[in-house]
Amino acid sequence: MTVANTISLFIALTILAVIPGPGVFTIVARSMASGFYYGLAVVLGIICGDYVFILLSVYGLSTLANTHSGLFAAIQYAGAAYLFWLGVKLLVAKPNYQEVKSEAELSFFSNYLTGLIVTLGNPKAILFYFSLLPAFVDLQKISLAEVGLILVLAGTAVGGVAVVYAYLASAAGQFFTSEKAFKTINVVAGIIMIGTGIVLALRA
């Protein structure tokens, strides 16, 4: 990975981690109900779930890239279309706060499992990584060091954004009932996804 690709991937992961979804709503709900400490447990579970999907994506796609180049190119185009469609969907989406609600207090480990299960139970997560990574990494030549770098970037980006969500939710939950705030997040993330989809299509 070049320095430019590394920075671009980190920025993309950071911005896209802000998108309200099952993981964000779970962090917010747990942090509002039980406090910042328990929200961090959910964050840790979500990061571990993302790591599972990243490893599956990297090694699955690198195998395809080295053995079936035509099929890999088709997956790249499909991934580009998926990112573009997801971006358009975010631009026109209406905020929904129904999942942001108080829940009974759980242990640290139970909150960790909640974050892990929410991520692993979301098939869109692995589609997202399948679609995103080829835009920034040459999967035909990826090294173990680059895989480690991707994990560090994802952990820092996703974890950093998630911690901010947990803190804001534990300190001031009113932000999460703001239609304007959610709409702004969706528009920015939607534009980024559309742009990433176009980049991936051009590289394929």
mmCIF file of C-alpha atoms in Angstrom:
data_model
loop_
_atom_site.group_PDB
_atom_site.id
_atom_site.type_symbol
_atom_site.label_atom_id
_atom_site.label_comp_id
_atom_site.label_asym_id
_atom_site.label_seq_id
_atom_site.Cartn_x
_atom_site.Cartn_y
_atom_site.Cartn_z
ATOM 1 C CA MET A 1 0.000 0.000 0.000
ATOM 2 C CA THR A 2 1.255 3.482 -0.841
ATOM 3 C CA VAL A 3 1.174 6.286 1.702
ATOM 4 C CA ALA A 4 -1.622 7.953 -0.268
ATOM 5 C CA ASN A 5 -3.695 4.746 -0.321
ATOM 6 C CA THR A 6 -3.120 4.245 3.400
ATOM 7 C CA ILE A 7 -4.297 7.750 4.231
ATOM 8 C CA SER A 8 -7.243 7.484 1.830
ATOM 9 C CA LEU A 9 -8.341 4.150 3.301
ATOM 10 C CA PHE A 10 -8.140 5.526 6.835
ATOM 11 C CA ILE A 11 -10.193 8.582 5.899
ATOM 12 C CA ALA A 12 -12.792 6.424 4.114
ATOM 13 C CA LEU A 13 -13.076 4.044 7.076
ATOM 14 C CA THR A 14 -13.393 6.950 9.501
ATOM 15 C CA ILE A 15 -16.089 8.753 7.543
ATOM 16 C CA LEU A 16 -18.043 5.602 6.774
ATOM 17 C CA ALA A 17 -17.842 4.469 10.411
ATOM 18 C CA VAL A 18 -19.949 7.516 11.251
ATOM 19 C CA ILE A 19 -22.923 6.155 9.262
ATOM 20 C CA PRO A 20 -25.798 5.376 11.660
ATOM 21 C CA GLY A 21 -26.502 1.649 11.563
ATOM 22 C CA PRO A 22 -27.051 -1.350 13.860
ATOM 23 C CA GLY A 23 -23.612 -0.962 15.454
ATOM 24 C CA VAL A 24 -24.001 2.759 16.125
ATOM 25 C CA PHE A 25 -27.507 2.319 17.512
ATOM 26 C CA THR A 26 -26.311 -0.462 19.815
ATOM 27 C CA ILE A 27 -23.439 1.669 21.123
ATOM 28 C CA VAL A 28 -25.771 4.591 21.715
ATOM 29 C CA ALA A 29 -28.416 2.476 23.445
ATOM 30 C CA ARG A 30 -25.936 0.785 25.781
ATOM 31 C CA SER A 31 -24.078 4.015 26.583
ATOM 32 C CA MET A 32 -27.293 5.905 27.312
ATOM 33 C CA ALA A 33 -28.630 3.089 29.473
ATOM 34 C CA SER A 34 -25.531 2.044 31.414
ATOM 35 C CA GLY A 35 -22.804 4.613 30.795
ATOM 36 C CA PHE A 36 -19.605 5.111 28.847
ATOM 37 C CA TYR A 37 -17.733 2.111 30.323
ATOM 38 C CA TYR A 38 -20.343 -0.363 29.082
ATOM 39 C CA GLY A 39 -20.512 1.402 25.736
ATOM 40 C CA LEU A 40 -16.789 0.713 25.337
ATOM 41 C CA ALA A 41 -17.462 -3.007 25.736
ATOM 42 C CA VAL A 42 -19.839 -2.844 22.763
ATOM 43 C CA VAL A 43 -17.198 -0.927 20.795
ATOM 44 C CA LEU A 44 -14.636 -3.667 21.485
ATOM 45 C CA GLY A 45 -17.074 -6.326 20.262
ATOM 46 C CA ILE A 46 -17.792 -4.391 17.077
ATOM 47 C CA ILE A 47 -14.072 -3.984 16.319
ATOM 48 C CA CYS A 48 -13.497 -7.733 16.767
ATOM 49 C CA GLY A 49 -16.422 -8.467 14.443
ATOM 50 C CA ASP A 50 -14.978 -6.105 11.847
ATOM 51 C CA TYR A 51 -11.615 -7.866 12.125
ATOM 52 C CA VAL A 52 -13.271 -11.189 11.291
ATOM 53 C CA PHE A 53 -14.871 -9.704 8.171
ATOM 54 C CA ILE A 54 -11.656 -7.931 7.110
ATOM 55 C CA LEU A 55 -9.651 -11.166 7.291
ATOM 56 C CA LEU A 56 -12.340 -13.062 5.394
ATOM 57 C CA SER A 57 -12.427 -10.332 2.758
ATOM 58 C CA VAL A 58 -8.667 -9.987 2.355
ATOM 59 C CA TYR A 59 -7.836 -13.664 2.093
ATOM 60 C CA GLY A 60 -10.941 -14.586 0.129
ATOM 61 C CA LEU A 61 -10.422 -11.822 -2.403
ATOM 62 C CA SER A 62 -6.650 -12.300 -2.637
ATOM 63 C CA THR A 63 -7.200 -15.970 -3.468
ATOM 64 C CA LEU A 64 -9.658 -15.027 -6.215
ATOM 65 C CA ALA A 65 -7.312 -12.367 -7.530
ATOM 66 C CA ASN A 66 -4.487 -14.872 -7.902
ATOM 67 C CA THR A 67 -6.478 -17.792 -9.302
ATOM 68 C CA HIS A 68 -9.504 -16.360 -11.126
ATOM 69 C CA SER A 69 -8.675 -12.875 -12.385
ATOM 70 C CA GLY A 70 -11.833 -12.620 -14.497
ATOM 71 C CA LEU A 71 -14.100 -13.483 -11.571
ATOM 72 C CA PHE A 72 -12.190 -11.068 -9.348
ATOM 73 C CA ALA A 73 -12.725 -8.255 -11.859
ATOM 74 C CA ALA A 74 -16.458 -9.055 -11.897
ATOM 75 C CA ILE A 75 -16.530 -8.857 -8.101
ATOM 76 C CA GLN A 76 -14.781 -5.488 -8.268
ATOM 77 C CA TYR A 77 -17.448 -4.124 -10.622
ATOM 78 C CA ALA A 78 -20.208 -5.609 -8.447
ATOM 79 C CA GLY A 79 -18.580 -4.025 -5.401
ATOM 80 C CA ALA A 80 -18.402 -0.658 -7.145
ATOM 81 C CA ALA A 81 -22.100 -0.898 -8.010
ATOM 82 C CA TYR A 82 -22.923 -1.877 -4.425
ATOM 83 C CA LEU A 83 -21.047 1.109 -2.961
ATOM 84 C CA PHE A 84 -22.695 3.460 -5.470
ATOM 85 C CA TRP A 85 -26.162 2.066 -4.646
ATOM 86 C CA LEU A 86 -25.488 2.294 -0.907
ATOM 87 C CA GLY A 87 -24.373 5.913 -1.313
ATOM 88 C CA VAL A 88 -27.545 6.864 -3.195
ATOM 89 C CA LYS A 89 -29.633 5.056 -0.584
ATOM 90 C CA LEU A 90 -27.974 7.068 2.195
ATOM 91 C CA LEU A 91 -28.605 10.343 0.365
ATOM 92 C CA VAL A 92 -32.352 9.717 0.223
ATOM 93 C CA ALA A 93 -32.734 7.899 3.558
ATOM 94 C CA LYS A 94 -34.901 9.268 6.339
ATOM 95 C CA PRO A 95 -33.500 9.116 9.889
ATOM 96 C CA ASN A 96 -34.898 6.423 12.161
ATOM 97 C CA TYR A 97 -34.198 6.552 15.885
ATOM 98 C CA GLN A 98 -36.424 3.672 16.931
ATOM 99 C CA GLU A 99 -33.407 1.547 17.891
ATOM 100 C CA VAL A 100 -32.042 4.193 20.273
ATOM 101 C CA LYS A 101 -33.710 3.207 23.526
ATOM 102 C CA SER A 102 -32.843 2.243 27.051
ATOM 103 C CA GLU A 103 -32.190 -1.377 27.887
ATOM 104 C CA ALA A 104 -31.606 -3.386 31.040
ATOM 105 C CA GLU A 105 -28.032 -3.110 32.353
ATOM 106 C CA LEU A 106 -25.723 -5.918 31.210
ATOM 107 C CA SER A 107 -22.248 -7.030 32.286
ATOM 108 C CA PHE A 108 -19.124 -5.869 30.454
ATOM 109 C CA PHE A 109 -18.762 -9.259 28.752
ATOM 110 C CA SER A 110 -22.439 -9.322 27.772
ATOM 111 C CA ASN A 111 -22.067 -5.904 26.171
ATOM 112 C CA TYR A 112 -18.947 -7.109 24.343
ATOM 113 C CA LEU A 113 -20.871 -10.098 22.989
ATOM 114 C CA THR A 114 -23.705 -7.770 21.974
ATOM 115 C CA GLY A 115 -21.336 -5.695 19.833
ATOM 116 C CA LEU A 116 -19.717 -8.795 18.345
ATOM 117 C CA ILE A 117 -23.040 -10.473 17.496
ATOM 118 C CA VAL A 118 -24.518 -7.275 16.037
ATOM 119 C CA THR A 119 -21.542 -7.009 13.665
ATOM 120 C CA LEU A 120 -21.314 -10.687 12.720
ATOM 121 C CA GLY A 121 -25.080 -10.779 12.229
ATOM 122 C CA ASN A 122 -24.944 -7.931 9.724
ATOM 123 C CA PRO A 123 -24.191 -9.404 6.254
ATOM 124 C CA LYS A 124 -23.806 -5.895 4.854
ATOM 125 C CA ALA A 125 -20.569 -5.548 6.826
ATOM 126 C CA ILE A 126 -18.700 -8.198 4.862
ATOM 127 C CA LEU A 127 -20.172 -6.895 1.580
ATOM 128 C CA PHE A 128 -18.872 -3.481 2.577
ATOM 129 C CA TYR A 129 -15.309 -4.722 3.089
ATOM 130 C CA PHE A 130 -15.458 -6.865 -0.054
ATOM 131 C CA SER A 131 -16.448 -3.735 -1.954
ATOM 132 C CA LEU A 132 -14.128 -1.224 -0.283
ATOM 133 C CA LEU A 133 -10.730 -2.903 0.080
ATOM 134 C CA PRO A 134 -9.971 -3.466 -3.648
ATOM 135 C CA ALA A 135 -10.217 0.289 -4.189
ATOM 136 C CA PHE A 136 -7.191 0.870 -1.955
ATOM 137 C CA VAL A 137 -5.169 -2.370 -1.834
ATOM 138 C CA ASP A 138 -3.612 -4.539 -4.541
ATOM 139 C CA LEU A 139 -4.975 -7.859 -3.316
ATOM 140 C CA GLN A 140 -2.856 -9.803 -5.811
ATOM 141 C CA LYS A 141 0.298 -8.664 -4.005
ATOM 142 C CA ILE A 142 -0.929 -8.049 -0.451
ATOM 143 C CA SER A 143 1.576 -8.888 2.293
ATOM 144 C CA LEU A 144 1.117 -9.899 5.929
ATOM 145 C CA ALA A 145 2.392 -6.487 6.986
ATOM 146 C CA GLU A 146 -0.272 -4.797 4.851
ATOM 147 C CA VAL A 147 -2.977 -7.000 6.375
ATOM 148 C CA GLY A 148 -1.746 -5.920 9.801
ATOM 149 C CA LEU A 149 -1.815 -2.286 8.686
ATOM 150 C CA ILE A 150 -5.417 -2.635 7.473
ATOM 151 C CA LEU A 151 -6.422 -4.094 10.849
ATOM 152 C CA VAL A 152 -4.720 -1.211 12.669
ATOM 153 C CA LEU A 153 -6.388 1.357 10.395
ATOM 154 C CA ALA A 154 -9.814 -0.229 10.831
ATOM 155 C CA GLY A 155 -9.414 -0.582 14.585
ATOM 156 C CA THR A 156 -8.322 3.037 14.933
ATOM 157 C CA ALA A 157 -10.948 4.460 12.567
ATOM 158 C CA VAL A 158 -13.943 2.356 13.609
ATOM 159 C CA GLY A 159 -12.934 2.315 17.262
ATOM 160 C CA GLY A 160 -12.235 6.039 17.373
ATOM 161 C CA VAL A 161 -15.594 6.975 15.874
ATOM 162 C CA ALA A 162 -17.413 4.430 18.050
ATOM 163 C CA VAL A 163 -15.800 5.769 21.231
ATOM 164 C CA VAL A 164 -16.955 9.274 20.326
ATOM 165 C CA TYR A 165 -20.493 7.953 19.828
ATOM 166 C CA ALA A 166 -20.334 6.187 23.204
ATOM 167 C CA TYR A 167 -19.119 9.319 24.956
ATOM 168 C CA LEU A 168 -21.684 11.599 23.333
ATOM 169 C CA ALA A 169 -24.486 9.169 24.110
ATOM 170 C CA SER A 170 -23.489 8.816 27.761
ATOM 171 C CA ALA A 171 -23.070 12.589 28.161
ATOM 172 C CA ALA A 172 -25.749 14.096 25.921
ATOM 173 C CA GLY A 173 -28.213 11.730 24.286
ATOM 174 C CA GLN A 174 -30.216 14.603 22.793
ATOM 175 C CA PHE A 175 -27.845 14.624 19.798
ATOM 176 C CA PHE A 176 -29.191 11.267 18.721
ATOM 177 C CA THR A 177 -32.746 12.511 18.324
ATOM 178 C CA SER A 178 -31.670 15.305 15.965
ATOM 179 C CA GLU A 179 -33.009 14.726 12.456
ATOM 180 C CA LYS A 180 -30.668 17.386 11.058
ATOM 181 C CA ALA A 181 -27.582 15.698 12.563
ATOM 182 C CA PHE A 182 -28.444 12.289 11.149
ATOM 183 C CA LYS A 183 -29.314 13.734 7.745
ATOM 184 C CA THR A 184 -25.970 15.529 7.543
ATOM 185 C CA ILE A 185 -24.117 12.323 8.438
ATOM 186 C CA ASN A 186 -26.014 10.362 5.783
ATOM 187 C CA VAL A 187 -25.363 12.941 3.056
ATOM 188 C CA VAL A 188 -21.613 13.113 3.730
ATOM 189 C CA ALA A 189 -21.277 9.328 3.976
ATOM 190 C CA GLY A 190 -23.409 8.835 0.863
ATOM 191 C CA ILE A 191 -21.198 11.133 -1.211
ATOM 192 C CA ILE A 192 -18.074 9.326 0.030
ATOM 193 C CA MET A 193 -19.537 5.923 -0.867
ATOM 194 C CA ILE A 194 -20.543 7.042 -4.352
ATOM 195 C CA GLY A 195 -17.056 8.454 -4.920
ATOM 196 C CA THR A 196 -15.403 5.262 -3.662
ATOM 197 C CA GLY A 197 -17.633 3.194 -5.947
ATOM 198 C CA ILE A 198 -16.569 5.262 -8.943
ATOM 199 C CA VAL A 199 -12.881 4.905 -8.004
ATOM 200 C CA LEU A 200 -13.246 1.141 -7.669
ATOM 201 C CA ALA A 201 -14.996 0.865 -11.051
ATOM 202 C CA LEU A 202 -12.233 2.872 -12.731
ATOM 203 C CA ARG A 203 -9.518 0.726 -11.135
ATOM 204 C CA ALA A 204 -11.253 -2.525 -12.102
#
